[in-house]
Tab-separated table of C-alpha atoms and ligand atoms in Angstrom:
chain	number	residue	atom	x	y	z
A	1	MET	CA	13.755	-24.334	48.173
A	2	ASP	CA	14.456	-27.217	45.778
A	3	LYS	CA	15.053	-26.231	42.203
A	4	ASN	CA	12.129	-27.053	39.912
A	5	ARG	CA	12.983	-29.915	37.608
A	6	ILE	CA	11.694	-28.881	34.219
A	7	LEU	CA	11.510	-30.755	30.945
A	8	ILE	CA	11.193	-29.042	27.590
A	9	ILE	CA	9.992	-31.336	24.801
A	10	GLY	CA	10.885	-29.694	21.486
A	11	SER	CA	13.921	-27.475	20.966
A	12	GLY	CA	12.687	-24.915	18.421
A	13	TYR	CA	12.549	-21.147	18.976
A	14	VAL	CA	9.953	-21.454	21.726
A	15	GLY	CA	11.407	-24.507	23.504
A	16	LEU	CA	14.964	-23.208	23.597
A	17	THR	CA	13.941	-19.751	24.731
A	18	VAL	CA	11.620	-21.009	27.463
A	19	GLY	CA	14.094	-23.662	28.640
A	20	ILE	CA	17.112	-21.392	28.781
A	21	ALA	CA	15.167	-18.534	30.372
A	22	LEU	CA	13.735	-20.841	33.051
A	23	ALA	CA	17.272	-22.111	33.704
A	24	SER	CA	18.322	-18.490	34.200
A	25	PHE	CA	15.753	-18.325	37.043
A	26	GLY	CA	17.708	-21.104	38.793
A	27	ASN	CA	15.595	-24.075	37.690
A	28	HIS	CA	17.112	-27.347	36.566
A	29	VAL	CA	16.117	-27.781	32.910
A	30	ILE	CA	16.272	-30.831	30.661
A	31	ILE	CA	15.823	-30.112	26.953
A	32	HIS	CA	14.674	-32.998	24.787
A	33	ASP	CA	14.221	-33.209	21.053
A	34	LYS	CA	13.612	-36.266	18.913
A	35	ASP	CA	16.274	-34.936	16.535
A	36	GLU	CA	19.478	-36.369	18.020
A	37	TYR	CA	21.722	-34.411	15.652
A	38	LYS	CA	20.181	-31.128	16.783
A	39	LEU	CA	20.691	-32.061	20.440
A	40	ASP	CA	24.353	-32.876	19.744
A	41	LEU	CA	24.836	-29.486	18.149
A	42	LEU	CA	23.204	-27.781	21.111
A	43	GLN	CA	25.293	-29.793	23.549
A	44	LYS	CA	28.382	-28.353	21.856
A	45	GLY	CA	26.941	-24.850	22.153
A	46	ASN	CA	26.103	-24.617	18.419
A	47	PHE	CA	22.676	-23.108	18.014
A	48	PRO	CA	20.833	-24.319	14.926
A	49	ILE	CA	18.782	-21.089	14.895
A	50	TYR	CA	19.731	-17.436	15.023
A	51	GLU	CA	18.025	-15.752	17.957
A	52	PRO	CA	19.596	-12.681	19.577
A	53	LEU	CA	20.737	-13.090	23.229
A	54	LEU	CA	19.880	-16.792	23.357
A	55	SER	CA	23.366	-18.280	23.099
A	56	GLU	CA	24.713	-15.706	25.585
A	57	MET	CA	21.982	-16.611	28.074
A	58	PHE	CA	22.773	-20.283	27.493
A	59	GLU	CA	26.487	-19.729	28.173
A	60	SER	CA	25.777	-18.096	31.537
A	61	ASN	CA	23.302	-20.762	32.648
A	62	LYS	CA	24.546	-23.977	31.116
A	63	SER	CA	25.253	-25.591	34.486
A	64	ASN	CA	21.448	-25.719	34.910
A	65	ILE	CA	20.753	-27.242	31.486
A	66	VAL	CA	21.017	-30.815	30.236
A	67	PHE	CA	20.240	-31.958	26.689
A	68	MET	CA	18.765	-35.437	26.790
A	69	HIS	CA	17.740	-37.703	23.970
A	70	ASP	CA	16.294	-40.499	26.124
A	71	ILE	CA	12.681	-39.370	26.534
A	72	SER	CA	11.715	-41.923	29.192
A	73	ARG	CA	14.594	-40.816	31.424
A	74	ALA	CA	13.878	-37.150	30.682
A	75	ILE	CA	10.255	-37.598	31.766
A	76	LYS	CA	11.230	-39.546	34.898
A	77	GLU	CA	13.752	-36.918	35.993
A	78	SER	CA	11.426	-33.944	35.719
A	79	HIS	CA	8.395	-32.556	37.474
A	80	ILE	CA	7.006	-29.819	35.215
A	81	LEU	CA	6.932	-30.897	31.576
A	82	PHE	CA	6.531	-28.324	28.822
A	83	ILE	CA	5.426	-29.382	25.364
A	84	THR	CA	6.921	-26.929	22.887
A	85	VAL	CA	7.027	-29.033	19.732
A	86	GLY	CA	6.265	-27.358	16.426
A	87	THR	CA	3.050	-27.901	14.546
A	88	GLU	CA	2.940	-27.390	10.794
A	89	LEU	CA	0.608	-26.920	7.887
A	90	VAL	CA	0.461	-29.921	5.600
A	91	ASP	CA	-1.568	-29.243	2.439
A	92	GLY	CA	-3.285	-26.349	4.189
A	93	ASN	CA	-4.245	-28.402	7.256
A	94	LEU	CA	-2.687	-28.218	10.680
A	95	SER	CA	-0.688	-31.351	11.413
A	96	LEU	CA	-0.454	-32.279	15.087
A	97	THR	CA	1.726	-35.327	14.417
A	98	ASN	CA	4.711	-34.077	16.438
A	99	PHE	CA	2.427	-32.925	19.194
A	100	TYR	CA	0.638	-36.255	19.579
A	101	GLU	CA	3.970	-38.074	19.355
A	102	ALA	CA	5.007	-36.135	22.457
A	103	ILE	CA	1.704	-36.979	24.144
A	104	ALA	CA	2.231	-40.670	23.296
A	105	SER	CA	5.614	-40.554	25.088
A	106	LEU	CA	3.902	-39.064	28.117
A	107	GLU	CA	1.250	-41.779	28.000
A	108	LYS	CA	4.048	-44.340	28.210
A	109	HIS	CA	6.400	-42.806	30.754
A	110	LEU	CA	4.517	-40.314	32.954
A	111	GLU	CA	3.969	-40.829	36.679
A	112	PRO	CA	1.248	-39.405	38.943
A	113	GLY	CA	2.095	-36.076	40.538
A	114	LYS	CA	3.566	-34.465	37.432
A	115	ILE	CA	2.461	-31.310	35.655
A	116	VAL	CA	2.117	-31.245	31.881
A	117	VAL	CA	2.129	-27.787	30.316
A	118	ILE	CA	1.150	-27.295	26.692
A	119	LYS	CA	2.919	-24.379	25.031
A	120	SER	CA	2.557	-25.492	21.418
A	121	THR	CA	-0.339	-23.633	19.773
A	122	VAL	CA	-3.160	-26.167	19.565
A	123	PRO	CA	-6.753	-25.950	18.314
A	124	VAL	CA	-9.512	-25.219	20.798
A	125	GLY	CA	-10.440	-28.435	22.605
A	126	THR	CA	-7.024	-30.142	22.289
A	127	THR	CA	-5.967	-29.666	25.910
A	128	ASP	CA	-9.234	-31.211	27.125
A	129	ASN	CA	-8.462	-34.219	24.988
A	130	VAL	CA	-4.885	-34.478	26.318
A	131	ARG	CA	-6.073	-34.213	29.923
A	132	GLU	CA	-8.601	-37.016	29.371
A	133	ARG	CA	-5.992	-39.258	27.781
A	134	LEU	CA	-3.408	-38.752	30.506
A	135	GLN	CA	-5.805	-38.878	33.440
A	136	LYS	CA	-7.322	-42.069	32.064
A	137	ILE	CA	-3.950	-43.725	32.596
A	138	TYR	CA	-2.547	-41.896	35.619
A	139	GLY	CA	-5.613	-40.584	37.413
A	140	LYS	CA	-6.442	-37.127	38.723
A	141	GLU	CA	-2.972	-36.633	40.146
A	142	ILE	CA	-1.723	-35.511	36.758
A	143	ILE	CA	-2.161	-31.781	36.263
A	144	VAL	CA	-2.547	-30.533	32.710
A	145	ALA	CA	-2.244	-26.835	31.853
A	146	VAL	CA	-2.119	-24.821	28.674
A	147	ASN	CA	0.180	-21.841	28.742
A	148	PRO	CA	0.394	-20.163	25.326
A	149	GLU	CA	3.587	-18.381	24.385
A	150	PHE	CA	3.520	-14.997	22.689
A	151	LEU	CA	7.199	-14.528	21.938
A	152	ARG	CA	8.306	-13.122	18.601
A	153	GLU	CA	11.250	-14.511	16.705
A	154	GLY	CA	14.147	-12.098	16.791
A	155	ASN	CA	12.959	-10.756	20.150
A	156	ALA	CA	12.191	-14.037	21.871
A	157	VAL	CA	14.324	-13.671	25.003
A	158	ASN	CA	12.994	-10.228	25.880
A	159	ASP	CA	9.435	-11.240	25.065
A	160	PHE	CA	9.709	-14.200	27.440
A	161	LEU	CA	11.340	-12.253	30.279
A	162	TYR	CA	9.166	-9.142	29.922
A	163	PRO	CA	5.846	-10.340	28.503
A	164	GLU	CA	2.710	-8.214	28.345
A	165	ARG	CA	0.723	-11.010	29.999
A	166	ILE	CA	0.913	-14.635	31.076
A	167	ILE	CA	-2.072	-16.823	30.266
A	168	ILE	CA	-2.590	-20.053	32.176
A	169	GLY	CA	-5.410	-22.417	31.274
A	170	VAL	CA	-6.292	-25.065	33.865
A	171	GLU	CA	-9.251	-27.232	34.795
A	172	HIS	CA	-9.335	-26.169	38.461
A	173	GLU	CA	-7.996	-22.764	39.480
A	174	GLU	CA	-5.669	-24.133	42.213
A	175	GLU	CA	-3.844	-26.154	39.566
A	176	SER	CA	-2.324	-22.915	38.305
A	177	ILE	CA	-0.315	-22.423	41.528
A	178	PRO	CA	2.865	-24.289	40.449
A	179	LEU	CA	3.031	-22.254	37.245
A	180	LEU	CA	2.303	-18.981	39.028
A	181	GLN	CA	5.208	-19.821	41.346
A	182	LEU	CA	7.450	-20.699	38.420
A	183	TYR	CA	6.711	-17.318	36.852
A	184	SER	CA	6.832	-15.356	40.104
A	185	LYS	CA	9.968	-13.519	38.925
A	186	ILE	CA	8.152	-12.200	35.884
A	187	ASP	CA	6.325	-8.954	36.445
A	188	ALA	CA	3.264	-9.174	34.172
A	189	PRO	CA	-0.504	-9.557	34.530
A	190	LYS	CA	-1.271	-13.254	34.991
A	191	LEU	CA	-4.632	-14.490	33.841
A	192	VAL	CA	-5.950	-17.888	34.923
A	193	VAL	CA	-8.699	-19.236	32.666
A	194	ASP	CA	-10.067	-22.553	31.454
A	195	PHE	CA	-8.396	-24.609	28.725
A	196	LYS	CA	-10.514	-23.515	25.795
A	197	THR	CA	-10.315	-19.837	26.717
A	198	ALA	CA	-6.517	-20.026	26.903
A	199	GLU	CA	-6.353	-21.773	23.539
A	200	MET	CA	-8.687	-19.202	22.013
A	201	ILE	CA	-6.702	-16.273	23.463
A	202	LYS	CA	-3.645	-17.486	21.562
A	203	TYR	CA	-5.486	-17.789	18.243
A	204	THR	CA	-7.299	-14.506	18.732
A	205	SER	CA	-4.055	-12.643	19.463
A	206	ASN	CA	-2.231	-13.897	16.401
A	207	VAL	CA	-5.195	-13.561	14.102
A	208	PHE	CA	-5.900	-10.045	15.353
A	209	LEU	CA	-2.308	-9.080	14.497
A	210	ALA	CA	-2.743	-10.670	11.069
A	211	THR	CA	-5.976	-8.705	10.625
A	212	LYS	CA	-4.251	-5.448	11.510
A	213	ILE	CA	-1.595	-6.114	8.869
A	214	SER	CA	-4.107	-7.036	6.155
A	215	PHE	CA	-6.152	-4.005	7.108
A	216	ILE	CA	-3.254	-1.594	6.600
A	217	ASN	CA	-2.263	-3.436	3.424
A	218	GLU	CA	-5.732	-2.884	2.026
A	219	ILE	CA	-5.454	0.803	2.923
A	220	ALA	CA	-1.995	0.821	1.265
A	221	ASN	CA	-3.500	-0.522	-1.930
A	222	LEU	CA	-6.000	2.331	-1.861
A	223	CYS	CA	-3.234	4.828	-1.087
A	224	ASP	CA	-1.410	3.551	-4.155
A	225	LEU	CA	-4.406	4.522	-6.292
A	226	PHE	CA	-4.938	7.868	-4.569
A	227	GLY	CA	-1.224	8.753	-4.647
A	228	ILE	CA	-1.003	9.063	-0.840
A	229	ASP	CA	1.775	7.764	1.430
A	230	VAL	CA	0.377	4.977	3.648
A	231	THR	CA	3.189	5.369	6.198
A	232	LYS	CA	1.881	8.873	6.955
A	233	VAL	CA	-1.698	7.592	7.123
A	234	ALA	CA	-0.606	4.843	9.537
A	235	GLU	CA	1.236	7.390	11.659
A	236	GLY	CA	-1.862	9.545	11.833
A	237	VAL	CA	-4.264	6.784	12.791
A	238	GLY	CA	-1.763	5.041	15.087
A	239	LEU	CA	-1.699	8.085	17.370
A	240	ASP	CA	-5.218	7.149	18.416
A	241	ARG	CA	-4.512	4.883	21.375
A	242	ARG	CA	-7.623	2.833	20.660
A	243	ILE	CA	-5.966	1.835	17.389
A	244	GLY	CA	-2.293	1.875	18.408
A	245	LYS	CA	0.721	2.342	16.167
A	246	ASP	CA	2.039	-1.235	16.160
A	247	PHE	CA	1.429	-3.703	13.349
A	248	LEU	CA	0.442	-0.989	10.939
A	249	LYS	CA	3.370	-1.417	8.602
A	250	ALA	CA	2.162	-2.028	5.089
A	251	GLY	CA	4.215	-4.211	2.805
A	252	ILE	CA	4.189	-7.645	1.253
A	253	GLY	CA	2.145	-9.238	4.012
A	254	PHE	CA	2.770	-11.387	7.051
A	255	GLY	CA	4.746	-14.610	7.017
A	256	GLY	CA	6.539	-16.760	9.546
A	257	SER	CA	5.635	-19.939	11.313
A	258	CYS	CA	2.721	-18.546	13.353
A	259	LEU	CA	0.481	-15.898	11.811
A	260	PRO	CA	-0.310	-17.698	8.507
A	261	LYS	CA	-0.724	-21.064	10.231
A	262	ASP	CA	-2.901	-19.788	13.063
A	263	LEU	CA	-5.102	-17.870	10.638
A	264	MET	CA	-5.581	-20.957	8.466
A	265	THR	CA	-6.316	-23.090	11.505
A	266	LEU	CA	-8.876	-20.687	12.948
A	267	ILE	CA	-10.613	-20.599	9.564
A	268	LYS	CA	-10.655	-24.412	9.442
A	269	ILE	CA	-11.858	-24.923	13.015
A	270	SER	CA	-14.565	-22.267	12.539
A	271	GLU	CA	-15.838	-24.139	9.501
A	272	ASN	CA	-15.705	-27.409	11.430
A	273	VAL	CA	-18.230	-25.991	13.881
A	274	GLY	CA	-20.437	-24.675	11.061
A	275	TYR	CA	-19.352	-21.025	11.018
A	276	ASN	CA	-18.206	-19.190	7.903
A	277	PRO	CA	-15.478	-16.729	9.052
A	278	THR	CA	-15.734	-14.163	6.259
A	279	LEU	CA	-13.443	-11.583	7.874
A	280	LEU	CA	-10.693	-14.141	8.493
A	281	LYS	CA	-10.929	-15.369	4.915
A	282	SER	CA	-10.512	-11.798	3.648
A	283	VAL	CA	-7.470	-11.335	5.874
A	284	LYS	CA	-5.912	-14.368	4.180
A	285	GLU	CA	-6.917	-13.261	0.699
A	286	ILE	CA	-5.486	-9.760	1.133
A	287	ASN	CA	-2.275	-11.234	2.480
A	288	GLU	CA	-1.823	-13.545	-0.478
A	289	GLY	CA	-2.604	-10.665	-2.834
A	290	GLN	CA	0.233	-8.478	-1.509
A	291	VAL	CA	2.925	-10.756	-2.899
A	292	ARG	CA	1.252	-10.898	-6.324
A	293	ARG	CA	0.739	-7.131	-6.408
A	294	PHE	CA	4.388	-6.512	-5.663
A	295	VAL	CA	5.551	-8.881	-8.406
A	296	TYR	CA	3.110	-7.255	-10.789
A	297	LYS	CA	4.557	-3.833	-9.937
A	298	VAL	CA	8.090	-5.015	-10.724
A	299	ILE	CA	6.970	-6.547	-14.013
A	300	SER	CA	4.969	-3.493	-15.026
A	301	VAL	CA	7.995	-1.233	-14.503
A	302	LEU	CA	10.753	-3.454	-15.891
A	303	GLY	CA	8.879	-5.639	-18.353
A	304	GLN	CA	8.380	-9.397	-18.016
A	305	GLY	CA	11.683	-11.173	-17.319
A	306	ARG	CA	13.662	-8.129	-18.432
A	307	GLY	CA	16.733	-7.585	-16.382
A	308	ILE	CA	18.790	-8.850	-13.489
A	309	LEU	CA	17.435	-8.209	-10.018
A	310	GLY	CA	19.337	-7.782	-6.760
A	311	VAL	CA	17.317	-8.874	-3.737
A	312	TRP	CA	18.072	-7.901	-0.159
A	313	GLY	CA	16.237	-9.998	2.419
A	314	LEU	CA	14.924	-13.557	2.447
A	315	SER	CA	13.753	-14.047	6.034
A	316	PHE	CA	10.067	-13.455	6.802
A	317	LYS	CA	11.035	-10.336	8.766
A	318	GLY	CA	14.215	-8.618	9.943
A	319	GLY	CA	16.065	-10.018	12.946
A	320	THR	CA	15.624	-13.716	12.201
A	321	ASP	CA	17.088	-16.396	9.927
A	322	ASP	CA	13.660	-18.039	9.552
A	323	VAL	CA	12.309	-18.308	6.005
A	324	ARG	CA	9.155	-20.302	6.776
A	325	PHE	CA	6.188	-18.786	4.932
A	326	SER	CA	8.412	-15.868	4.011
A	327	PRO	CA	6.744	-13.518	1.517
A	328	SER	CA	10.261	-12.619	0.315
A	329	ILE	CA	10.890	-16.223	-0.743
A	330	GLU	CA	7.524	-16.321	-2.523
A	331	ILE	CA	8.425	-13.170	-4.434
A	332	VAL	CA	11.848	-14.482	-5.439
A	333	LYS	CA	10.244	-17.692	-6.717
A	334	MET	CA	7.604	-15.784	-8.692
A	335	LEU	CA	10.137	-13.422	-10.257
A	336	ASN	CA	12.279	-16.370	-11.144
A	337	SER	CA	9.448	-18.139	-12.855
A	338	ASN	CA	8.679	-14.887	-14.695
A	339	GLY	CA	12.073	-15.114	-16.328
A	340	PHE	CA	14.158	-12.741	-14.176
A	341	ARG	CA	17.694	-13.576	-13.136
A	342	VAL	CA	17.897	-12.983	-9.381
A	343	ASN	CA	20.857	-12.360	-7.061
A	344	VAL	CA	20.008	-12.625	-3.358
A	345	TYR	CA	21.512	-11.502	-0.084
A	346	ASP	CA	20.359	-11.778	3.532
A	347	PRO	CA	22.334	-10.979	6.698
A	348	LYS	CA	21.357	-14.295	8.374
A	349	ALA	CA	19.054	-16.371	6.194
A	350	ILE	CA	21.289	-17.412	3.263
A	351	GLU	CA	21.688	-21.002	4.456
A	352	ASN	CA	17.950	-21.451	5.025
A	353	GLY	CA	17.278	-19.674	1.741
A	354	LYS	CA	19.517	-22.148	-0.111
A	355	LYS	CA	17.410	-25.033	1.218
A	356	VAL	CA	14.266	-23.681	-0.437
A	357	LEU	CA	15.603	-21.836	-3.481
A	358	GLY	CA	18.341	-24.289	-4.456
A	359	ASN	CA	20.340	-23.101	-7.453
A	360	SER	CA	17.477	-21.170	-9.035
A	361	VAL	CA	19.135	-17.920	-7.869
A	362	ASP	CA	22.673	-16.687	-7.113
A	363	PHE	CA	23.520	-16.174	-3.451
A	364	TYR	CA	25.778	-13.360	-2.242
A	365	TYR	CA	27.270	-12.528	1.134
A	366	ASP	CA	27.598	-8.807	0.620
A	367	PRO	CA	24.823	-6.311	-0.192
A	368	ILE	CA	26.885	-4.321	-2.691
A	369	GLU	CA	28.164	-7.397	-4.534
A	370	THR	CA	24.551	-8.540	-4.840
A	371	VAL	CA	23.500	-5.518	-6.853
A	372	LYS	CA	26.559	-5.216	-9.155
A	373	ASN	CA	25.381	-4.841	-12.769
A	374	THR	CA	21.734	-5.396	-11.791
A	375	ASP	CA	18.803	-3.396	-13.132
A	376	ALA	CA	16.802	-3.111	-9.914
A	377	LEU	CA	17.273	-3.479	-6.174
A	378	LEU	CA	14.376	-5.190	-4.372
A	379	VAL	CA	14.371	-4.769	-0.593
A	380	LEU	CA	12.132	-7.571	0.630
A	381	THR	CA	12.865	-7.813	4.371
A	382	ASP	CA	13.026	-5.058	6.984
A	383	TRP	CA	16.560	-5.668	8.250
A	384	PRO	CA	17.723	-2.457	10.001
A	385	GLU	CA	21.237	-2.877	8.527
A	386	PHE	CA	19.893	-2.268	5.030
A	387	LEU	CA	19.423	1.364	6.005
A	388	GLU	CA	23.118	1.605	6.790
A	389	VAL	CA	24.338	0.559	3.356
A	390	ASP	CA	25.717	3.532	1.436
A	391	LEU	CA	23.192	4.106	-1.361
A	392	SER	CA	25.681	6.094	-3.412
A	393	LYS	CA	27.842	2.946	-3.610
A	394	VAL	CA	24.777	0.919	-4.551
A	395	ALA	CA	23.898	3.399	-7.292
A	396	GLU	CA	27.476	3.345	-8.577
A	397	VAL	CA	27.606	-0.415	-9.215
A	398	MET	CA	24.107	-0.907	-10.605
A	399	ASN	CA	23.263	-1.024	-14.258
A	400	LYS	CA	19.917	0.816	-13.902
A	401	ARG	CA	18.618	2.556	-10.796
A	402	TYR	CA	15.274	1.161	-9.755
A	403	LEU	CA	14.581	0.550	-6.074
A	404	PHE	CA	11.522	-1.481	-5.027
A	405	ASP	CA	11.024	-1.169	-1.281
A	406	ALA	CA	8.632	-3.939	-0.247
A	407	ARG	CA	8.651	-2.871	3.417
A	408	ASN	CA	8.657	0.914	3.039
A	409	ILE	CA	11.866	1.202	5.070
A	410	PHE	CA	13.521	3.925	2.997
A	411	ASP	CA	12.766	7.618	2.770
A	412	PRO	CA	11.721	7.987	-0.890
A	413	MET	CA	13.220	11.463	-1.246
A	414	GLN	CA	16.613	10.355	0.060
A	415	VAL	CA	16.611	7.411	-2.316
A	416	ARG	CA	15.714	9.764	-5.129
A	417	GLN	CA	18.743	11.937	-4.324
A	418	HIS	CA	20.936	9.004	-5.325
A	419	GLY	CA	19.302	8.918	-8.733
A	420	PHE	CA	16.928	6.011	-8.080
A	421	SER	CA	13.337	5.663	-9.190
A	422	TYR	CA	11.594	4.571	-5.988
A	423	PHE	CA	8.609	2.205	-5.679
A	424	GLY	CA	7.205	1.430	-2.242
A	425	VAL	CA	3.934	-0.196	-1.153
A	426	GLY	CA	1.100	2.327	-0.891
A	427	ARG	CA	3.429	5.262	-1.520
A	428	LYS	CA	3.753	7.600	-4.438
A	429	ASN	CA	6.359	6.368	-6.915
A	430	VAL	CA	9.201	8.895	-7.137
B	1	UDX	C1	4.102	-13.750	15.928
B	1	UDX	C2	3.448	-13.031	17.125
B	1	UDX	O1	3.789	-11.636	17.060
B	1	UDX	C3	3.911	-13.652	18.435
B	1	UDX	O2	3.232	-13.032	19.520
B	1	UDX	C4	3.586	-15.155	18.413
B	1	UDX	O3	4.039	-15.773	19.591
B	1	UDX	C5	4.233	-15.804	17.197
B	1	UDX	O4	3.804	-15.153	16.007
B	1	UDX	P1	6.488	-13.749	14.773
B	1	UDX	O5	5.956	-14.795	13.844
B	1	UDX	O6	7.845	-13.924	15.347
B	1	UDX	O7	5.508	-13.535	16.006
B	1	UDX	O8	6.498	-12.389	13.918
B	1	UDX	P2	5.821	-10.943	14.007
B	1	UDX	O9	6.794	-9.969	14.528
B	1	UDX	O10	4.502	-10.997	14.650
B	1	UDX	O11	5.630	-10.649	12.434
B	1	UDX	C6	4.823	-11.521	11.642
B	1	UDX	C7	4.820	-11.098	10.205
B	1	UDX	O12	4.078	-9.907	10.021
B	1	UDX	C8	6.192	-10.819	9.602
B	1	UDX	O13	6.255	-11.334	8.291
B	1	UDX	C9	6.278	-9.301	9.591
B	1	UDX	O14	7.151	-8.806	8.610
B	1	UDX	C10	4.841	-8.944	9.290
B	1	UDX	N1	4.451	-7.598	9.759
B	1	UDX	C11	4.493	-7.290	11.082
B	1	UDX	C12	3.984	-6.659	8.839
B	1	UDX	O15	3.930	-6.919	7.635
B	1	UDX	N2	3.597	-5.437	9.300
B	1	UDX	C13	3.635	-5.097	10.619
B	1	UDX	O16	3.248	-3.970	10.954
B	1	UDX	C14	4.087	-6.053	11.529
């Protein structure tokens, strides 16, 4: 059988993961990005993002992968074309500029017989619009599909290879066959639906996860007042399989490039069709409140602007270098503007952190150095390696011993044994 000739338009987390993984199945993959510099880096094997397993998988499959800047040639040389460009929030609104730029290239260079697959998360109704535009030029021989991606940063390769489900949205059921064949090596339920349903499944999944997090954060805020430990409450309710234990970690709220953006977009598109999504708005409000509450807690313990703070963690969650919509970054900014001097450390996100925090804080490359002579340690991201740092060493070099655990990763009693006062989220202060 001939290898599939695949094009990936957009080399972010999703595009690179999908492209390299499909190459590992033996397909011939062209990866295009409008950023020439990024493509050059990739060509040399330098990954502009940190994603576990990705560069290793690239090394073992690079004979199947070509990075190509020339979009017209890239389109001509491929048969299945994936759109994986990023979309972003601009002033609270979803901008589809990059997405429609990619569609404009297809309008110029496509040929009948090709399959266009949308993986970027797009508002309900977008795929219909793309199909109309492309079929108007090239006729019914162009197949358009929407195939949302559910991979998580930091776990992207495994999530792509071992997904919980594959969703394929098409106009006519038989148009899903090429994609079902492409994914035949992946053992997961495959659901073929229409465009709008596929688009809505993606939004519903992400917004449901966001809702679960805001829900447990609201409970955490109550636990704070009742003097109960929310991690125990979450453990107890999570044992009920109807609820499930995942996404019940209370903290400073969800960030990243997907959950906040998809929530905002679903709110906006609901309002556009005349519906007031009160639950979704509360999810957003609770999320924004978590950052403020945490800052307030620090100020109420230490006093406004009093002291030097050591921060561990800038990325929006452990396992990634991504700082987009990171609650940790928000907190650092707020503490800074409240007069605190802040030292920061992150295992992978220092460079990205520098781009957004500039010289407003001091950056460190070692967790212990970060907290030397500080008055409080703030753990803002759930990096597993933070649990391996010797707390007795931390205690030794600090000026005062306050530990604010924004992700509830430490055992309060153990922390206490090292002489710290411990403050979690929705946990008794000890
Ligand atoms: C998310 C979806 O999980 C994924 O399916 C989709 O394809 C892209 O968006 P990602 O943004 O990589 O993935 O991060 P995720 O692991 O979902 O975490 C999102 C945010 O929620 C992070 O800031 C994380 O720290 C926070 N979170 C997660 C919590 O605060 N509590 C939890 O229990 C889980």
